Amino acid sequence: MLYAILATDNAGSLAKRKTARQAHLARLQTLQDEGRLVLAGPLPSIDSPEPGDAGFSGSLIVAEFPDLAAAEQWAAADPYVAADVYREVRVRPFKQTFPA
């Protein structure tokens, strides 16, 4: 089943985000290589694809996991969690309707 992982950044976490980015991306690459990643990306803090010093307000990941517990466990082990980038991480079941 698919799960949406919606994370909210701590204020002023851009430097921490940059430091942990490669490890974070490596985990996403593994999901992609396994054919389990639907989409992933940061949420810019301003209305711009390149927010500069404004940074990001969080992240959205939609991926396949065996169950909710597995999705929550994967999300809790994210390098951004360890680096104190994320203030909150929510994991919810997700039913993809489009694209079909």
Coordinates of N, CA, C and O in Angstrom, one line a residue:
M1 N 0.8 -1.2 0.0 CA 0.0 0.0 0.0 C 0.9 1.2 0.0 O 2.0 1.2 0.5
L2 N 0.3 2.3 -0.5 CA 1.1 3.6 -0.5 C 0.8 4.3 0.8 O -0.3 4.3 1.4
Y3 N 1.8 5.1 1.2 CA 1.8 6.0 2.4 C 2.3 7.3 2.0 O 3.4 7.4 1.3
A4 N 1.7 8.4 2.5 CA 2.2 9.7 2.4 C 2.9 10.1 3.7 O 2.4 9.9 4.8
I5 N 4.1 10.5 3.5 CA 4.9 11.0 4.7 C 5.0 12.5 4.5 O 5.6 13.0 3.6
L6 N 4.5 13.2 5.5 CA 4.5 14.7 5.4 C 5.2 15.2 6.6 O 4.8 15.0 7.8
A7 N 6.4 15.8 6.4 CA 7.2 16.3 7.5 C 7.2 17.8 7.5 O 7.2 18.4 6.4
T8 N 7.3 18.4 8.7 CA 7.3 19.8 8.9 C 8.7 20.1 9.5 O 9.1 19.5 10.5
D9 N 9.4 21.1 8.9 CA 10.7 21.4 9.3 C 10.7 22.3 10.6 O 9.7 23.1 10.8
N10 N 11.7 22.2 11.4 CA 12.0 23.1 12.5 C 12.3 24.5 11.9 O 12.9 24.5 10.8
A11 N 12.0 25.6 12.5 CA 12.4 26.9 12.1 C 14.0 27.0 12.0 O 14.7 26.4 12.9
G12 N 14.5 27.6 11.0 CA 15.9 27.8 10.9 C 16.7 26.5 10.6 O 17.9 26.5 11.0
S13 N 16.1 25.5 10.0 CA 16.8 24.2 9.9 C 17.5 24.1 8.5 O 18.0 23.0 8.2
L14 N 17.6 25.1 7.7 CA 18.2 25.0 6.4 C 19.7 24.5 6.4 O 20.0 23.6 5.6
A15 N 20.5 24.9 7.3 CA 21.9 24.5 7.4 C 21.9 23.0 7.7 O 22.7 22.2 7.2
K16 N 21.1 22.6 8.7 CA 21.0 21.1 9.0 C 20.5 20.3 7.9 O 21.0 19.2 7.6
R17 N 19.6 20.8 7.1 CA 19.0 20.2 6.0 C 20.1 19.9 5.0 O 20.2 18.8 4.4
K18 N 20.9 20.9 4.7 CA 22.0 20.8 3.7 C 23.0 19.8 4.1 O 23.5 19.0 3.3
T19 N 23.3 19.7 5.4 CA 24.3 18.8 6.0 C 23.8 17.3 5.8 O 24.6 16.5 5.5
A20 N 22.6 17.1 6.0 CA 22.0 15.7 6.0 C 21.5 15.3 4.7 O 21.0 14.2 4.5
R21 N 21.5 16.2 3.7 CA 20.8 16.0 2.4 C 21.3 14.7 1.7 O 20.4 14.0 1.2
Q22 N 22.6 14.5 1.6 CA 23.1 13.4 0.8 C 22.6 12.0 1.4 O 22.2 11.1 0.6
A23 N 22.6 11.9 2.7 CA 22.1 10.7 3.3 C 20.6 10.5 3.1 O 20.1 9.4 2.9
H24 N 19.9 11.6 3.2 CA 18.4 11.6 3.0 C 18.1 11.2 1.5 O 17.3 10.3 1.3
L25 N 18.8 11.7 0.6 CA 18.6 11.4 -0.8 C 19.0 9.9 -1.1 O 18.3 9.3 -1.9
A26 N 20.0 9.4 -0.5 CA 20.4 8.0 -0.7 C 19.3 7.1 -0.3 O 19.1 6.1 -1.0
R27 N 18.6 7.4 0.8 CA 17.5 6.5 1.2 C 16.3 6.6 0.2 O 15.7 5.6 -0.1
L28 N 16.1 7.8 -0.3 CA 15.1 7.9 -1.3 C 15.5 7.2 -2.6 O 14.6 6.5 -3.3
Q29 N 16.7 7.2 -3.0 CA 17.2 6.5 -4.1 C 17.0 5.0 -4.0 O 16.6 4.3 -5.0
T30 N 17.2 4.5 -2.8 CA 16.9 3.1 -2.6 C 15.5 2.7 -2.8 O 15.2 1.7 -3.5
L31 N 14.6 3.6 -2.3 CA 13.1 3.3 -2.6 C 12.9 3.4 -4.1 O 12.1 2.5 -4.6
Q32 N 13.5 4.3 -4.8 CA 13.3 4.4 -6.2 C 13.8 3.2 -6.9 O 13.1 2.6 -7.8
D33 N 15.0 2.8 -6.5 CA 15.6 1.6 -7.2 C 14.7 0.3 -7.0 O 14.7 -0.6 -7.8
E34 N 14.0 0.3 -5.8 CA 13.2 -0.9 -5.5 C 11.8 -0.7 -6.2 O 10.9 -1.6 -6.0
G35 N 11.6 0.4 -6.9 CA 10.3 0.6 -7.5 C 9.2 1.0 -6.6 O 8.0 0.8 -6.9
R36 N 9.5 1.5 -5.4 CA 8.5 1.8 -4.4 C 8.2 3.3 -4.2 O 7.3 3.7 -3.5
L37 N 9.0 4.2 -4.8 CA 8.8 5.6 -4.7 C 7.9 6.2 -5.8 O 8.1 6.0 -6.9
V38 N 6.9 6.9 -5.3 CA 5.9 7.5 -6.3 C 6.4 8.9 -6.5 O 6.5 9.4 -7.7
L39 N 6.7 9.7 -5.4 CA 7.2 11.0 -5.5 C 7.8 11.4 -4.2 O 7.5 10.9 -3.2
A40 N 8.7 12.4 -4.3 CA 9.3 13.0 -3.1 C 9.9 14.3 -3.4 O 10.4 14.6 -4.5
G41 N 9.9 15.2 -2.4 CA 10.5 16.5 -2.6 C 10.2 17.4 -1.5 O 9.3 17.2 -0.6
P42 N 11.0 18.5 -1.4 CA 10.8 19.5 -0.3 C 9.7 20.5 -0.6 O 9.2 20.6 -1.8
L43 N 9.2 21.1 0.4 CA 8.2 22.1 0.3 C 8.8 23.5 0.5 O 9.2 23.8 1.7
P44 N 9.0 24.3 -0.5 CA 9.7 25.6 -0.4 C 8.9 26.5 0.6 O 7.6 26.5 0.6
S45 N 9.6 27.3 1.3 CA 8.9 28.2 2.3 C 8.3 29.4 1.6 O 7.4 30.0 2.2
I46 N 8.7 29.7 0.4 CA 8.1 30.8 -0.4 C 7.7 30.2 -1.7 O 8.0 29.1 -2.1
D47 N 6.9 31.0 -2.5 CA 6.4 30.6 -3.8 C 7.5 30.7 -4.8 O 7.5 31.6 -5.7
S48 N 8.4 29.8 -4.7 CA 9.5 29.7 -5.7 C 10.1 28.3 -5.7 O 10.3 27.8 -4.6
P49 N 10.5 27.8 -6.8 CA 11.2 26.5 -6.8 C 12.6 26.5 -6.2 O 13.1 25.5 -5.8
E50 N 13.2 27.7 -6.2 CA 14.5 27.9 -5.6 C 14.4 29.0 -4.5 O 14.5 30.2 -4.7
P51 N 14.0 28.6 -3.3 CA 13.7 29.5 -2.2 C 14.9 30.2 -1.6 O 14.7 31.1 -0.7
G52 N 16.1 29.8 -1.9 CA 17.3 30.5 -1.4 C 17.4 30.4 0.1 O 17.1 29.3 0.7
D53 N 17.7 31.5 0.8 CA 17.8 31.5 2.2 C 16.5 31.3 3.0 O 16.5 31.0 4.1
A54 N 15.4 31.5 2.2 CA 14.1 31.2 2.9 C 13.9 29.7 3.2 O 13.2 29.4 4.2
G55 N 14.6 28.9 2.5 CA 14.6 27.5 2.8 C 13.3 26.7 2.5 O 12.6 27.1 1.6
F56 N 13.1 25.7 3.3 CA 11.9 24.8 3.1 C 11.1 24.7 4.4 O 11.6 24.8 5.5
S57 N 9.8 24.4 4.2 CA 9.0 24.3 5.4 C 8.7 22.8 5.7 O 8.1 22.5 6.7
G58 N 9.2 21.9 4.8 CA 9.0 20.5 5.1 C 9.3 19.6 3.9 O 9.9 20.1 2.9
S59 N 8.8 18.4 3.9 CA 8.9 17.5 2.8 C 7.7 16.6 2.6 O 7.0 16.4 3.6
L60 N 7.5 16.1 1.4 CA 6.4 15.2 1.1 C 7.1 14.0 0.4 O 7.8 14.2 -0.6
I61 N 6.7 12.8 0.9 CA 7.2 11.6 0.2 C 6.0 10.7 0.1 O 5.2 10.5 1.1
V62 N 5.8 10.1 -1.1 CA 4.7 9.1 -1.2 C 5.4 7.8 -1.8 O 6.1 7.9 -2.8
A63 N 5.3 6.7 -1.0 CA 6.0 5.5 -1.3 C 5.2 4.3 -0.8 O 4.3 4.4 0.0
E64 N 5.6 3.2 -1.4 CA 5.0 1.9 -1.0 C 5.7 1.2 0.1 O 6.9 1.1 0.1
F65 N 4.9 0.8 1.1 CA 5.4 0.0 2.2 C 4.5 -1.1 2.5 O 3.3 -1.1 2.2
P66 N 5.0 -2.2 3.2 CA 4.1 -3.3 3.5 C 2.9 -3.0 4.4 O 1.8 -3.5 4.2
D67 N 3.1 -2.0 5.3 CA 2.0 -1.6 6.2 C 2.4 -0.3 6.9 O 3.5 0.2 6.7
L68 N 1.5 0.3 7.6 CA 1.7 1.6 8.3 C 2.9 1.5 9.2 O 3.7 2.5 9.3
A69 N 3.0 0.5 10.0 CA 4.1 0.4 10.9 C 5.5 0.4 10.2 O 6.4 1.1 10.7
A70 N 5.6 -0.2 9.1 CA 6.8 -0.2 8.3 C 7.1 1.2 7.7 O 8.2 1.7 7.7
A71 N 6.0 1.9 7.3 CA 6.2 3.3 6.8 C 6.6 4.2 7.9 O 7.5 5.1 7.7
E72 N 6.0 4.1 9.1 CA 6.4 4.9 10.2 C 7.8 4.6 10.7 O 8.6 5.6 11.0
Q73 N 8.2 3.4 10.7 CA 9.6 3.0 11.1 C 10.6 3.6 10.1 O 11.6 4.1 10.5
W74 N 10.3 3.5 8.8 CA 11.2 4.1 7.8 C 11.3 5.6 7.9 O 12.4 6.1 7.9
A75 N 10.2 6.2 8.2 CA 10.2 7.7 8.3 C 11.0 8.1 9.6 O 11.7 9.1 9.5
A76 N 10.8 7.4 10.6 CA 11.5 7.7 11.9 C 13.0 7.6 11.8 O 13.8 8.2 12.5
A77 N 13.5 6.8 10.8 CA 14.9 6.6 10.6 C 15.6 7.5 9.6 O 16.7 7.4 9.3
D78 N 14.8 8.5 9.2 CA 15.3 9.4 8.1 C 16.4 10.3 8.7 O 16.4 10.7 9.9
P79 N 17.5 10.5 7.9 CA 18.6 11.4 8.4 C 18.1 12.8 8.8 O 18.8 13.4 9.7
Y80 N 17.1 13.3 8.2 CA 16.6 14.6 8.6 C 16.0 14.6 10.0 O 16.0 15.6 10.7
V81 N 15.5 13.4 10.4 CA 15.0 13.3 11.8 C 16.2 13.3 12.7 O 16.2 14.1 13.7
A82 N 17.2 12.5 12.4 CA 18.4 12.5 13.3 C 19.1 13.8 13.3 O 19.7 14.2 14.4
A83 N 19.1 14.6 12.2 CA 19.7 15.9 12.2 C 18.9 17.0 12.8 O 19.3 18.2 12.7
D84 N 17.7 16.7 13.3 CA 16.8 17.7 13.9 C 16.3 18.7 12.8 O 16.0 19.9 13.2
V85 N 16.2 18.3 11.6 CA 15.5 19.1 10.6 C 14.0 19.1 10.7 O 13.4 20.2 10.7
Y86 N 13.5 18.0 11.0 CA 12.0 17.8 11.1 C 11.5 18.1 12.5 O 12.0 17.5 13.4
R87 N 10.5 18.9 12.6 CA 9.8 19.1 13.9 C 8.7 18.1 14.1 O 8.4 17.7 15.2
E88 N 8.1 17.7 13.0 CA 7.0 16.7 13.1 C 7.0 15.9 11.8 O 7.2 16.4 10.7
V89 N 6.7 14.6 11.9 CA 6.5 13.7 10.8 C 5.2 13.0 10.9 O 5.0 12.3 12.0
R90 N 4.4 13.1 9.9 CA 3.1 12.4 9.9 C 3.1 11.4 8.8 O 3.5 11.7 7.7
V91 N 2.6 10.2 9.1 CA 2.5 9.1 8.0 C 1.0 8.7 7.9 O 0.4 8.4 8.9
R92 N 0.5 8.8 6.7 CA -0.9 8.4 6.5 C -1.0 7.5 5.3 O -0.3 7.6 4.3
P93 N -1.9 6.5 5.4 CA -2.2 5.7 4.2 C -2.7 6.6 3.0 O -3.3 7.7 3.3
F94 N -2.3 6.2 1.8 CA -2.6 7.1 0.6 C -3.1 6.2 -0.5 O -2.5 5.2 -0.8
K95 N -4.2 6.6 -1.1 CA -4.8 5.9 -2.2 C -4.6 6.8 -3.5 O -5.2 7.8 -3.6
Q96 N -3.7 6.3 -4.4 CA -3.5 7.1 -5.6 C -4.7 6.9 -6.6 O -5.0 5.7 -6.9
T97 N -5.2 8.0 -7.0 CA -6.3 7.9 -8.0 C -5.8 8.4 -9.4 O -6.1 7.8 -10.4
F98 N -5.0 9.4 -9.4 CA -4.4 9.9 -10.6 C -2.9 10.2 -10.4 O -2.5 10.6 -9.4
P99 N -2.1 10.0 -11.4 CA -2.5 9.4 -12.7 C -2.8 7.9 -12.5 O -2.2 7.2 -11.6
A100 N -3.7 7.4 -13.3 CA -4.2 6.0 -13.2 C -3.1 5.1 -13.7 O -2.3 5.4 -14.5

